[in-house]
PDB file of C-alpha atoms in Angstrom:
ATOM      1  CA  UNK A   1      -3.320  14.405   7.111  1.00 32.00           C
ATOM      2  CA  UNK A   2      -6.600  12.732   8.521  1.00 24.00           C
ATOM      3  CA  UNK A   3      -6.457  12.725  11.886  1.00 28.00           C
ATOM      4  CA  UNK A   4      -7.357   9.319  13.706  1.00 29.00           C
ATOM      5  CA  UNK A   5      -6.537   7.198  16.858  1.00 31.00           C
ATOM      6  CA  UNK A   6      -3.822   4.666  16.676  1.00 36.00           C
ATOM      7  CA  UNK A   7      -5.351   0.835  16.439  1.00 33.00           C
ATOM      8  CA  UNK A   8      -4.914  -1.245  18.776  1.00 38.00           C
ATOM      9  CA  UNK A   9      -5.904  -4.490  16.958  1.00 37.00           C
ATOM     10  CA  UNK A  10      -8.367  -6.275  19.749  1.00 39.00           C
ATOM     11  CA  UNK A  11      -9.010  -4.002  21.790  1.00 43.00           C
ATOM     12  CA  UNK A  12     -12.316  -2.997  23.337  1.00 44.00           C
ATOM     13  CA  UNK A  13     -11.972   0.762  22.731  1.00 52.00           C
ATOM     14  CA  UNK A  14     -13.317   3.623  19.959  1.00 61.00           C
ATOM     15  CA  UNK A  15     -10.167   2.944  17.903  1.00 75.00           C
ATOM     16  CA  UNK A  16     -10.334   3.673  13.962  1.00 90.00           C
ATOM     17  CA  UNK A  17      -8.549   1.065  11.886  1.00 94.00           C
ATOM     18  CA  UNK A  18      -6.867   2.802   8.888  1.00 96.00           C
ATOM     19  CA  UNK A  19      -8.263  -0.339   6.811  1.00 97.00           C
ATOM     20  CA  UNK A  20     -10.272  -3.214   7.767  1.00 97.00           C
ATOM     21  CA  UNK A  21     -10.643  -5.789   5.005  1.00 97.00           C
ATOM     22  CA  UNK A  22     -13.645  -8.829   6.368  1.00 97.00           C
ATOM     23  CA  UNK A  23     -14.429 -11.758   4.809  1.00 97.00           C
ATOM     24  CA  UNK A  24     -13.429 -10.958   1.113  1.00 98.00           C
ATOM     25  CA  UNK A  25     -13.758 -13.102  -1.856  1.00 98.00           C
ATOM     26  CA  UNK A  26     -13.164 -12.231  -5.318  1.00 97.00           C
ATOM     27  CA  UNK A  27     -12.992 -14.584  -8.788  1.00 96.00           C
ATOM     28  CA  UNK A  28     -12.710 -14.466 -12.229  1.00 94.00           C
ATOM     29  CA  UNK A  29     -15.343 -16.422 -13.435  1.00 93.00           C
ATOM     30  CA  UNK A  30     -14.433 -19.912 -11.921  1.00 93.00           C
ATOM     31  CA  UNK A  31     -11.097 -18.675 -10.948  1.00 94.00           C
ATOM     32  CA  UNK A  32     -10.906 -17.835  -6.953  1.00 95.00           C
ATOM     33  CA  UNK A  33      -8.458 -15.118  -6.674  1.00 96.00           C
ATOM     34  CA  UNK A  34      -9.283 -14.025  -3.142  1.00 97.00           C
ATOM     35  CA  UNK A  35     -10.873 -16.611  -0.727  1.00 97.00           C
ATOM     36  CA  UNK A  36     -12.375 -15.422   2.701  1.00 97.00           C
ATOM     37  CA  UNK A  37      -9.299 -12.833   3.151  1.00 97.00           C
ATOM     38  CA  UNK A  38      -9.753 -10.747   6.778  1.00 97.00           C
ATOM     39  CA  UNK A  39      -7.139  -8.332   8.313  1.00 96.00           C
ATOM     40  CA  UNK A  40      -6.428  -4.910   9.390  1.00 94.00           C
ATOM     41  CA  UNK A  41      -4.014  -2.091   9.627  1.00 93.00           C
ATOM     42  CA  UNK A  42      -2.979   0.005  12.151  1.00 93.00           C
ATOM     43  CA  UNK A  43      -3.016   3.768  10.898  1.00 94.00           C
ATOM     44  CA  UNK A  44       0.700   5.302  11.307  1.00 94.00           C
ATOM     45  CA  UNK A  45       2.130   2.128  10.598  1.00 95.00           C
ATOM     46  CA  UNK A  46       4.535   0.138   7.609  1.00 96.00           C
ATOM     47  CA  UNK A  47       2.109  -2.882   6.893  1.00 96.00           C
ATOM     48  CA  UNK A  48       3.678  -5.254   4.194  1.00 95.00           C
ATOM     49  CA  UNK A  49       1.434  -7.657   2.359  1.00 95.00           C
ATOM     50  CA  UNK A  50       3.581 -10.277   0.748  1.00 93.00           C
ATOM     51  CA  UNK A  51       3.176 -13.323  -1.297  1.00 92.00           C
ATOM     52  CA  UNK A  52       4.604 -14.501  -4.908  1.00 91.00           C
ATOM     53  CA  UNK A  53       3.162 -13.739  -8.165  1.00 89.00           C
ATOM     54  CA  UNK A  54      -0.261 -14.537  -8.457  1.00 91.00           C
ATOM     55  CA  UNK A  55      -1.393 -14.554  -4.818  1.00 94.00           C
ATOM     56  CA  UNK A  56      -4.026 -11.657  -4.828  1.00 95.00           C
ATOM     57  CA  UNK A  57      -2.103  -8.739  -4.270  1.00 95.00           C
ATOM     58  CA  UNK A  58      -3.364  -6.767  -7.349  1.00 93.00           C
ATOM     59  CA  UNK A  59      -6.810  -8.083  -6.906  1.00 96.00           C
ATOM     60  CA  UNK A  60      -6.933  -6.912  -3.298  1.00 96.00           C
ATOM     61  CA  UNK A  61      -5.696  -3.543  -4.248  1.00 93.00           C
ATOM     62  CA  UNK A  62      -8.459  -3.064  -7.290  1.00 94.00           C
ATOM     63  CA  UNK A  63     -11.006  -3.618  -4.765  1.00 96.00           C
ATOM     64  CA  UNK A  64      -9.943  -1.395  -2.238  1.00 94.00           C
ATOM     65  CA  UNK A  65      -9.626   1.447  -4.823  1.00 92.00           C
ATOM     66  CA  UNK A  66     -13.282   0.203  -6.086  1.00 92.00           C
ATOM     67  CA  UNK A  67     -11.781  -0.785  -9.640  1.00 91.00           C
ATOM     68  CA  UNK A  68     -13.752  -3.854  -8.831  1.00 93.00           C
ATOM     69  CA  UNK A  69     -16.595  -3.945  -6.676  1.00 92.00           C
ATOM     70  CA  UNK A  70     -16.827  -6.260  -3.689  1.00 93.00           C
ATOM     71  CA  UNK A  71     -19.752  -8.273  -3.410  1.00 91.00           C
ATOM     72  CA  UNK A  72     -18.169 -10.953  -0.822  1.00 96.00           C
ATOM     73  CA  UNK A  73     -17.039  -9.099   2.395  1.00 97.00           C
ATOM     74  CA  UNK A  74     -16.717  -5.980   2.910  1.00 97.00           C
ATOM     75  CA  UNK A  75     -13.431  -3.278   3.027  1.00 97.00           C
ATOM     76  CA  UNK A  76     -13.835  -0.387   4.928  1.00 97.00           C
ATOM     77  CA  UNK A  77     -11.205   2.731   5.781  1.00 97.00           C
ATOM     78  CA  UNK A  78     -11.274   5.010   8.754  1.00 95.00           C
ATOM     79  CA  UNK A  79     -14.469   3.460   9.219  1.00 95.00           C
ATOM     80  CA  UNK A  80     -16.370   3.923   5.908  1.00 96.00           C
ATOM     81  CA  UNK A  81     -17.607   0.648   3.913  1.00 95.00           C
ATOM     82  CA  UNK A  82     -15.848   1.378   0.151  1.00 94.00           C
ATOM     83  CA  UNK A  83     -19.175   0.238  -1.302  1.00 91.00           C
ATOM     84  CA  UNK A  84     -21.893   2.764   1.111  1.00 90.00           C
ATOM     85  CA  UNK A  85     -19.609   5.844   1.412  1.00 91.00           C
ATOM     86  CA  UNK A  86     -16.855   5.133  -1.426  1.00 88.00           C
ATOM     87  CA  UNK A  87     -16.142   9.098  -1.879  1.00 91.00           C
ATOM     88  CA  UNK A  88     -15.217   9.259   1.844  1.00 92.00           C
ATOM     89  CA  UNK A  89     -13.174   6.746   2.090  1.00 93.00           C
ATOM     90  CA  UNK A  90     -11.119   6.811  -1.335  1.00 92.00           C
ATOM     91  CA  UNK A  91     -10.921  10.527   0.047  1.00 93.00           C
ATOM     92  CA  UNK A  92      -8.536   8.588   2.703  1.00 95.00           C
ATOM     93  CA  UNK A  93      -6.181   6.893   0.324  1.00 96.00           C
ATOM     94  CA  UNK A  94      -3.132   7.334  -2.194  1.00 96.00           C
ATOM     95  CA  UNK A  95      -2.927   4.798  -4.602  1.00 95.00           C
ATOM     96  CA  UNK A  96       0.170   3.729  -6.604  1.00 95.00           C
ATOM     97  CA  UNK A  97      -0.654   1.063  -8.856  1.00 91.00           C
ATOM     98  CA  UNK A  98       2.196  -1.475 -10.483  1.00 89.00           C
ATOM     99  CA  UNK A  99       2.257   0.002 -13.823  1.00 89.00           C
ATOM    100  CA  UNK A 100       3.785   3.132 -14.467  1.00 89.00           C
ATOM    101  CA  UNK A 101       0.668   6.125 -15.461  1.00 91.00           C
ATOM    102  CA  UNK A 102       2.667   9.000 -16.387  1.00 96.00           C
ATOM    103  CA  UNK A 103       1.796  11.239 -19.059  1.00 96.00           C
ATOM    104  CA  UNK A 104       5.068  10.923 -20.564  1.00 96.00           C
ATOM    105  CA  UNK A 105       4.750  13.869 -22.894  1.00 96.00           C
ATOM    106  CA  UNK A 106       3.925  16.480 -20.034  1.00 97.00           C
ATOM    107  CA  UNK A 107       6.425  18.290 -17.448  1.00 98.00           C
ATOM    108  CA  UNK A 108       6.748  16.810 -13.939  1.00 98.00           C
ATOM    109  CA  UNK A 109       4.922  19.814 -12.241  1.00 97.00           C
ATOM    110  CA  UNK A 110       2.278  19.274 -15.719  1.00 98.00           C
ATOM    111  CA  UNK A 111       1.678  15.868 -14.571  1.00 97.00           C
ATOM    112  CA  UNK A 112       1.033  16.821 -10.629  1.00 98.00           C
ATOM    113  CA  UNK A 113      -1.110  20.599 -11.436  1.00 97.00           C
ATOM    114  CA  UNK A 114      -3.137  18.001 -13.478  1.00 96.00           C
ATOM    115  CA  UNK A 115      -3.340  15.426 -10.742  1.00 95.00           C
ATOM    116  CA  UNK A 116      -4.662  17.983  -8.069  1.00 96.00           C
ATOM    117  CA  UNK A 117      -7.036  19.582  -9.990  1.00 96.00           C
ATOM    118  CA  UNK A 118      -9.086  16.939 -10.031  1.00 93.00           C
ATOM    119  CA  UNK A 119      -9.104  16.668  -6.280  1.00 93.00           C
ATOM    120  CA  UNK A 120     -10.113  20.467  -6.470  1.00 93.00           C
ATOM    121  CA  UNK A 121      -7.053  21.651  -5.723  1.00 95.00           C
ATOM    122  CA  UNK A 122      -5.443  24.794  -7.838  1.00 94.00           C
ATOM    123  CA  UNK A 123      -3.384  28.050  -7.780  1.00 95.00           C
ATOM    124  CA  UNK A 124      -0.964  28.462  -4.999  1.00 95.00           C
ATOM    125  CA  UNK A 125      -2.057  25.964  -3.238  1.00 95.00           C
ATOM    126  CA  UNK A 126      -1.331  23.266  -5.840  1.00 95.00           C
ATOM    127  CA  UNK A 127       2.154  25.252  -6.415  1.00 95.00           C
ATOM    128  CA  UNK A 128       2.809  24.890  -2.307  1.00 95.00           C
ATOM    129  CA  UNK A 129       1.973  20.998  -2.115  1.00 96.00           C
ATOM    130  CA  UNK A 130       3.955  20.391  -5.722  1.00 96.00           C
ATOM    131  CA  UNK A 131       7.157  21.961  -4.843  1.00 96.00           C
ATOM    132  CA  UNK A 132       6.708  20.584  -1.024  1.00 95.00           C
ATOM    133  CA  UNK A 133       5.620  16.725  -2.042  1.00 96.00           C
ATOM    134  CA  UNK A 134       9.070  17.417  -5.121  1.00 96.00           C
ATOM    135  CA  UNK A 135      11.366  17.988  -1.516  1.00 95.00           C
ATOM    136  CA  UNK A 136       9.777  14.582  -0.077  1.00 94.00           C
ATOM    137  CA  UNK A 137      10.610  12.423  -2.603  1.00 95.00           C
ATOM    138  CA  UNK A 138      13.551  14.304  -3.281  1.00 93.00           C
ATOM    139  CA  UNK A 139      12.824  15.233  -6.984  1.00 95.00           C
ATOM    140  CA  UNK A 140      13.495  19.010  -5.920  1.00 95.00           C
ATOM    141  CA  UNK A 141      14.113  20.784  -9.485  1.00 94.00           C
ATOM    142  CA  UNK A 142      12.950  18.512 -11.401  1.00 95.00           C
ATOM    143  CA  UNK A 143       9.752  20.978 -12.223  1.00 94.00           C
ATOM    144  CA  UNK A 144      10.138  21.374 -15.618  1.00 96.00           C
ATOM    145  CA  UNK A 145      12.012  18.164 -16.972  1.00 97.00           C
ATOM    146  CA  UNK A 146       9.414  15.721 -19.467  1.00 97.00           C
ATOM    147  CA  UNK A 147       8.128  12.694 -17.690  1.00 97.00           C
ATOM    148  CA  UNK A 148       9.894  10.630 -20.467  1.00 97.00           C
ATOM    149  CA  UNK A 149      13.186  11.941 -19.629  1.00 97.00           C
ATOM    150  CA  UNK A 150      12.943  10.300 -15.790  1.00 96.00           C
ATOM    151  CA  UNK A 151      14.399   7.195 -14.802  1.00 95.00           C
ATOM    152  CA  UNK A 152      12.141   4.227 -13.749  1.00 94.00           C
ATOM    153  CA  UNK A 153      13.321   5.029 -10.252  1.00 94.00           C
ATOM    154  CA  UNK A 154      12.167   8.601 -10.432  1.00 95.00           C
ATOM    155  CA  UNK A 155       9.273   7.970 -12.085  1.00 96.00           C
ATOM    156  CA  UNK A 156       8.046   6.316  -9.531  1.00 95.00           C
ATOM    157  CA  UNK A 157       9.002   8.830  -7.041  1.00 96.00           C
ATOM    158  CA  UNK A 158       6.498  11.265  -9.138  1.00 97.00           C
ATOM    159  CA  UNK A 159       3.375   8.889  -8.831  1.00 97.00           C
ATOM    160  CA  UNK A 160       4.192   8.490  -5.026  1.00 97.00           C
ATOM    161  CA  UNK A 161       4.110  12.923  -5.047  1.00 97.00           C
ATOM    162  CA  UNK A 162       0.765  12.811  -6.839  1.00 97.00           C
ATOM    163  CA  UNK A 163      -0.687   9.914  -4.624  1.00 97.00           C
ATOM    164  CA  UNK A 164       0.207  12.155  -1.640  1.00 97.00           C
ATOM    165  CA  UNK A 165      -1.292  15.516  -3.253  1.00 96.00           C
ATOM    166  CA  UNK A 166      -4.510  15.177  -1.622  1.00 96.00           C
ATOM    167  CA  UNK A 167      -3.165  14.556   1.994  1.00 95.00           C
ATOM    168  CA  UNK A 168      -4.173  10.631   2.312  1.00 96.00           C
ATOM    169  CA  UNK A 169      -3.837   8.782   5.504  1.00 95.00           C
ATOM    170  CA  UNK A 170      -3.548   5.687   3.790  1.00 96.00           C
ATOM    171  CA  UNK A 171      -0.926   4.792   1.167  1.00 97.00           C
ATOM    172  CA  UNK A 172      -1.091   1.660  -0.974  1.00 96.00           C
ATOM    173  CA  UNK A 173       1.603   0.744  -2.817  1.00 96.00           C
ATOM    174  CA  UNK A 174       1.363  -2.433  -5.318  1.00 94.00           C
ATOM    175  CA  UNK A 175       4.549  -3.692  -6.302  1.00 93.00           C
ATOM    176  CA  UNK A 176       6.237  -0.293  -6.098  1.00 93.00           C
ATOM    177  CA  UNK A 177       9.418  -1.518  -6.579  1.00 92.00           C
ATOM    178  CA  UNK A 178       9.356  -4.059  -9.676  1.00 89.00           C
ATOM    179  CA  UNK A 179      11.832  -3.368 -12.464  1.00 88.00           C
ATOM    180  CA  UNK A 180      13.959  -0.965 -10.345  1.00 90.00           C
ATOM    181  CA  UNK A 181      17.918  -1.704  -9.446  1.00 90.00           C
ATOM    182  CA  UNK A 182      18.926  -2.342  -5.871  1.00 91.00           C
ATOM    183  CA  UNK A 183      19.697   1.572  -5.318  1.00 92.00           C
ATOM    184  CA  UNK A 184      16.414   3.325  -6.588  1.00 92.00           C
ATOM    185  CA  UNK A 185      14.806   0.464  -4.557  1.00 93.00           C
ATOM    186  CA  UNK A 186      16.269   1.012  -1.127  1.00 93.00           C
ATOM    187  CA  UNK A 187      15.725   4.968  -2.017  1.00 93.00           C
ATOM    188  CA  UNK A 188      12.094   4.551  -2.723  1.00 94.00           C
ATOM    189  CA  UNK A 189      11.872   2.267   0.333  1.00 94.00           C
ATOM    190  CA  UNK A 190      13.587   4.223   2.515  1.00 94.00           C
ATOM    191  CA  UNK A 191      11.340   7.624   1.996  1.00 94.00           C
ATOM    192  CA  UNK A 192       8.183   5.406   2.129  1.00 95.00           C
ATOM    193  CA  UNK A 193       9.465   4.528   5.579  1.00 94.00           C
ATOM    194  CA  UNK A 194      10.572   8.447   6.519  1.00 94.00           C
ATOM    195  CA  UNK A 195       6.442   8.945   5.255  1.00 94.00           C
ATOM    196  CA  UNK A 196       5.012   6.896   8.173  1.00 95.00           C
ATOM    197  CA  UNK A 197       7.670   7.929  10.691  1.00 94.00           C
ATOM    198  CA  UNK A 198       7.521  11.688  10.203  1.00 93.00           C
ATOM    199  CA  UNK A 199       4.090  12.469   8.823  1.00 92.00           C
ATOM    200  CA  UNK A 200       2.436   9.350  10.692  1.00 93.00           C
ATOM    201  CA  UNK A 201       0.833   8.376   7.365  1.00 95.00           C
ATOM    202  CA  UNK A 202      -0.382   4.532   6.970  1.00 96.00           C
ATOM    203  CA  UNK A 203       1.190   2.168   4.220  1.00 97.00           C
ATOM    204  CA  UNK A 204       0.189  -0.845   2.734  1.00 97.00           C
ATOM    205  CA  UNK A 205       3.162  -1.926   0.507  1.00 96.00           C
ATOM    206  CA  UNK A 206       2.275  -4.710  -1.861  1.00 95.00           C
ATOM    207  CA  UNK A 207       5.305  -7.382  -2.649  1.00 93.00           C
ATOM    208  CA  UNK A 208       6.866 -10.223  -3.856  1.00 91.00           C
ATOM    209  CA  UNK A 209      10.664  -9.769  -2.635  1.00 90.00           C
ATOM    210  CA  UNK A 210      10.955 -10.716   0.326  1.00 87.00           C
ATOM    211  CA  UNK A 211      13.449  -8.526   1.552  1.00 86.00           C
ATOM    212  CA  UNK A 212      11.496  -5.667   1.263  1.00 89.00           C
ATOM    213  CA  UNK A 213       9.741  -6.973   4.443  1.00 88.00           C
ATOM    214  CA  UNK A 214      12.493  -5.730   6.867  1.00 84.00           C
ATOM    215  CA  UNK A 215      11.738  -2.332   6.021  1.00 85.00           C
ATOM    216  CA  UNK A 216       7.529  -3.355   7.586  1.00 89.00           C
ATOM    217  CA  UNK A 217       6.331  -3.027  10.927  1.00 92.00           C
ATOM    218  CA  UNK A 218       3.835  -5.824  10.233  1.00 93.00           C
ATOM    219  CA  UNK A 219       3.482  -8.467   7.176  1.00 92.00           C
ATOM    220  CA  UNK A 220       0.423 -10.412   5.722  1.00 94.00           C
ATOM    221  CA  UNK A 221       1.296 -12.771   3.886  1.00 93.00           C
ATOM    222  CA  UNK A 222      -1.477 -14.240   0.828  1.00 94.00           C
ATOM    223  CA  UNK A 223      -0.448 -17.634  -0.764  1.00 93.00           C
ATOM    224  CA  UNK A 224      -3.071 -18.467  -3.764  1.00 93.00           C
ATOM    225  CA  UNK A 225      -5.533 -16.514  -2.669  1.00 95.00           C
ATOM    226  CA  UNK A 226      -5.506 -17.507   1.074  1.00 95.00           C
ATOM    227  CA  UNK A 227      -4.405 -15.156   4.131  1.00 94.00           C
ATOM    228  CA  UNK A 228      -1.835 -17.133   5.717  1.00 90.00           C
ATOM    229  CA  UNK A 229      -0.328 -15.152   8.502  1.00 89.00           C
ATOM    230  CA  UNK A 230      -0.563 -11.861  10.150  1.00 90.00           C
ATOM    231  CA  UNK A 231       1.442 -10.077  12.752  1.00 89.00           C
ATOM    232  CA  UNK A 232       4.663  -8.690  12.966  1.00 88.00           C
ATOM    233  CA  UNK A 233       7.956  -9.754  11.206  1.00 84.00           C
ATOM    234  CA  UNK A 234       9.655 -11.130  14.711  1.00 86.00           C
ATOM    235  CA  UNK A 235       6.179 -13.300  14.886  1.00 86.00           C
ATOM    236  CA  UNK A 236       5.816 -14.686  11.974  1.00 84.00           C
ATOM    237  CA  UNK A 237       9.659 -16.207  12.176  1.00 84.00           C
ATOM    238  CA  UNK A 238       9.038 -16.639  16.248  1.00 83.00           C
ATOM    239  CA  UNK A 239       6.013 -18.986  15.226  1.00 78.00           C
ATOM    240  CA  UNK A 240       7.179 -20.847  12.089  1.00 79.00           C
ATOM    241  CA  UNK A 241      10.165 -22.311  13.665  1.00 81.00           C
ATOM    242  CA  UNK A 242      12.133 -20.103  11.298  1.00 82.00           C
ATOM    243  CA  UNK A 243      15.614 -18.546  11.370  1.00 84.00           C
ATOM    244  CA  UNK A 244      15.251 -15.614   9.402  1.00 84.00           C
ATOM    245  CA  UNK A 245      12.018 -14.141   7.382  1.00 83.00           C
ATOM    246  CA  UNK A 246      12.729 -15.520   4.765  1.00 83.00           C
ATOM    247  CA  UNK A 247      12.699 -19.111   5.760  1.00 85.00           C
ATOM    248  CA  UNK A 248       9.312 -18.065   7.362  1.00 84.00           C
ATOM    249  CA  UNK A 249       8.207 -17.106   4.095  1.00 83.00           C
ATOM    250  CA  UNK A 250       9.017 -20.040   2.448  1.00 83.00           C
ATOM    251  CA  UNK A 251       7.195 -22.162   5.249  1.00 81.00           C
ATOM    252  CA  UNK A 252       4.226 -20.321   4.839  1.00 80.00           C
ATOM    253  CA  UNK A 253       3.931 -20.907   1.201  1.00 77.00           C
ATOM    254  CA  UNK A 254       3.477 -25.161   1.681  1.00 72.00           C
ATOM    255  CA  UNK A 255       0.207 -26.064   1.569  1.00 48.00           C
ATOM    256  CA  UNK A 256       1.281 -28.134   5.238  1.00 42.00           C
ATOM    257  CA  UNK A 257       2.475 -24.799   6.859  1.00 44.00           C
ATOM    258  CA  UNK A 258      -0.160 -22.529   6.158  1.00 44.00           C
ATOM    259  CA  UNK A 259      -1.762 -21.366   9.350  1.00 44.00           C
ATOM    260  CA  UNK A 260       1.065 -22.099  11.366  1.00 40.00           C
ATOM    261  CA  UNK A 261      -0.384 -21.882  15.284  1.00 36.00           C
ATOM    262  CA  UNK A 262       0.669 -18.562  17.082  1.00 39.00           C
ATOM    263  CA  UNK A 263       0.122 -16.648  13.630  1.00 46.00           C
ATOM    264  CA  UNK A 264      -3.104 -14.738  13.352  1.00 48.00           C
ATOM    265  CA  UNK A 265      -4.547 -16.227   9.775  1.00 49.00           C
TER     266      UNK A 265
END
């Protein structure tokens, strides 16, 4: 893992954020999907960015990974701006996108040797970090099976082994969840939540359900294209008025609620 100082967010000191997204704007032709969006993450932490279907979650995440450029604010990780020193900082990151990208005609351990190698990483030491990354998302024996033959839930499991192969701080997760019953989801959740409490790796876990937001230590919540809130769940209900998060959520998608006072927008 990449070795940096926990965030404080506001302090005065050296501290590294594990990503620090300013000022970014993004649209599709006349269609503003991101508008002015600003936040950052805390390495070592469970950072949930929430908002319904269509609020720039996937957009966000194809300009951190540099699908699409940004030419309206600027995204940098562990300090380095994606656009000046994209190879360092993408060198920071896992990335598990929405839809699924196995080769379903190779072998688990096919799928992963692959994966590494083009990080540079072969022989035993591709063997070591396979069969290790297999224990964490407890797919242990499941070398040798087809990627075909996996369940949706254990698919997933296998693109959240490769995204770890090359020892990111940062993991980004974009609706890791969708299409999975209640069971594979609270399994996948739970080991994404074992990953920043053990190995003190960051997460930003992209979402619509919003009861995937218990498992956070902080939220950010986007609403058409708009960062509405920031902090931690107990704030964001604290300052809406709210009873549970989910009534916070639902405030904070009214156009008359957004920005709610005592939330950081």
């Amino acid at each position: 893992m990449i070795g940096v100082r926990h965030l404080r967010t506001g302090g005065s000191g050296n501290e590294v954020a594990a990503l620090d997204v300013a000022g970014v704007s993004h649209s599709y032709g006349p269609k503003r999907a991101l508008n002015n969006v600003s936040f950052s993450i805390a390495p070592a932490t469970f950072t949930v960015l929430l908002g319904l279907n269509g609020a720039g979650k996937t957009t966000l995440f194809s300009l951190i990974s540099r699908l699409y450029d940004t030419r309206h604010g600027s995204i940098r990780i562990f300090g380095h701006d994606i656009r000046r020193a994209s190879g360092e900082a993408l060198r920071c990151v896992g990335i598990v996108f929405q839809a699924r990208t196995l080769d379903l005609d190779l072998s688990v351990h096919q799928n992963l040797s692959y994966h590494a190698s083009l990080h540079g990483i072969g022989g035993r030491e591709a063997r070591q970090r396979i069969a290790t990354l297999l224990e964490t998302v407890d797919m242990q024996g499941r070398d040798h099976d087809k990627a075909r033959s996996l369940s949706g839930g254990q698919m997933r499991r296998i693109e959240i082994a490769r995204a770890l192969l090359h020892r990111p701080a940062l993991l980004l997760l974009d609706e890791a969840t969708v299409g999975l019953d209640i069971q594979s989801r609270a399994g996948i959740l739970a080991t994404i939540r074992r990953l920043v409490d053990t190995e003190g790796i960051g997460v930003l876990w992209a979402t619509h359900l919003i009861d995937e937001v218990d498992d956070g230590d902080h939220a950010v919540v986007l609403r058409q294209g708009n960062l509405v809130a920031s902090g931690t769940v107990s704030d964001l209900i604290h300052a809406s008025g709210a009873d549970s998060i989910r009534d916070a959520f639902s405030k904070l998608n009214r156009a008359e609620t957004a920005g709610i006072a005592g939330i950081s927008p």
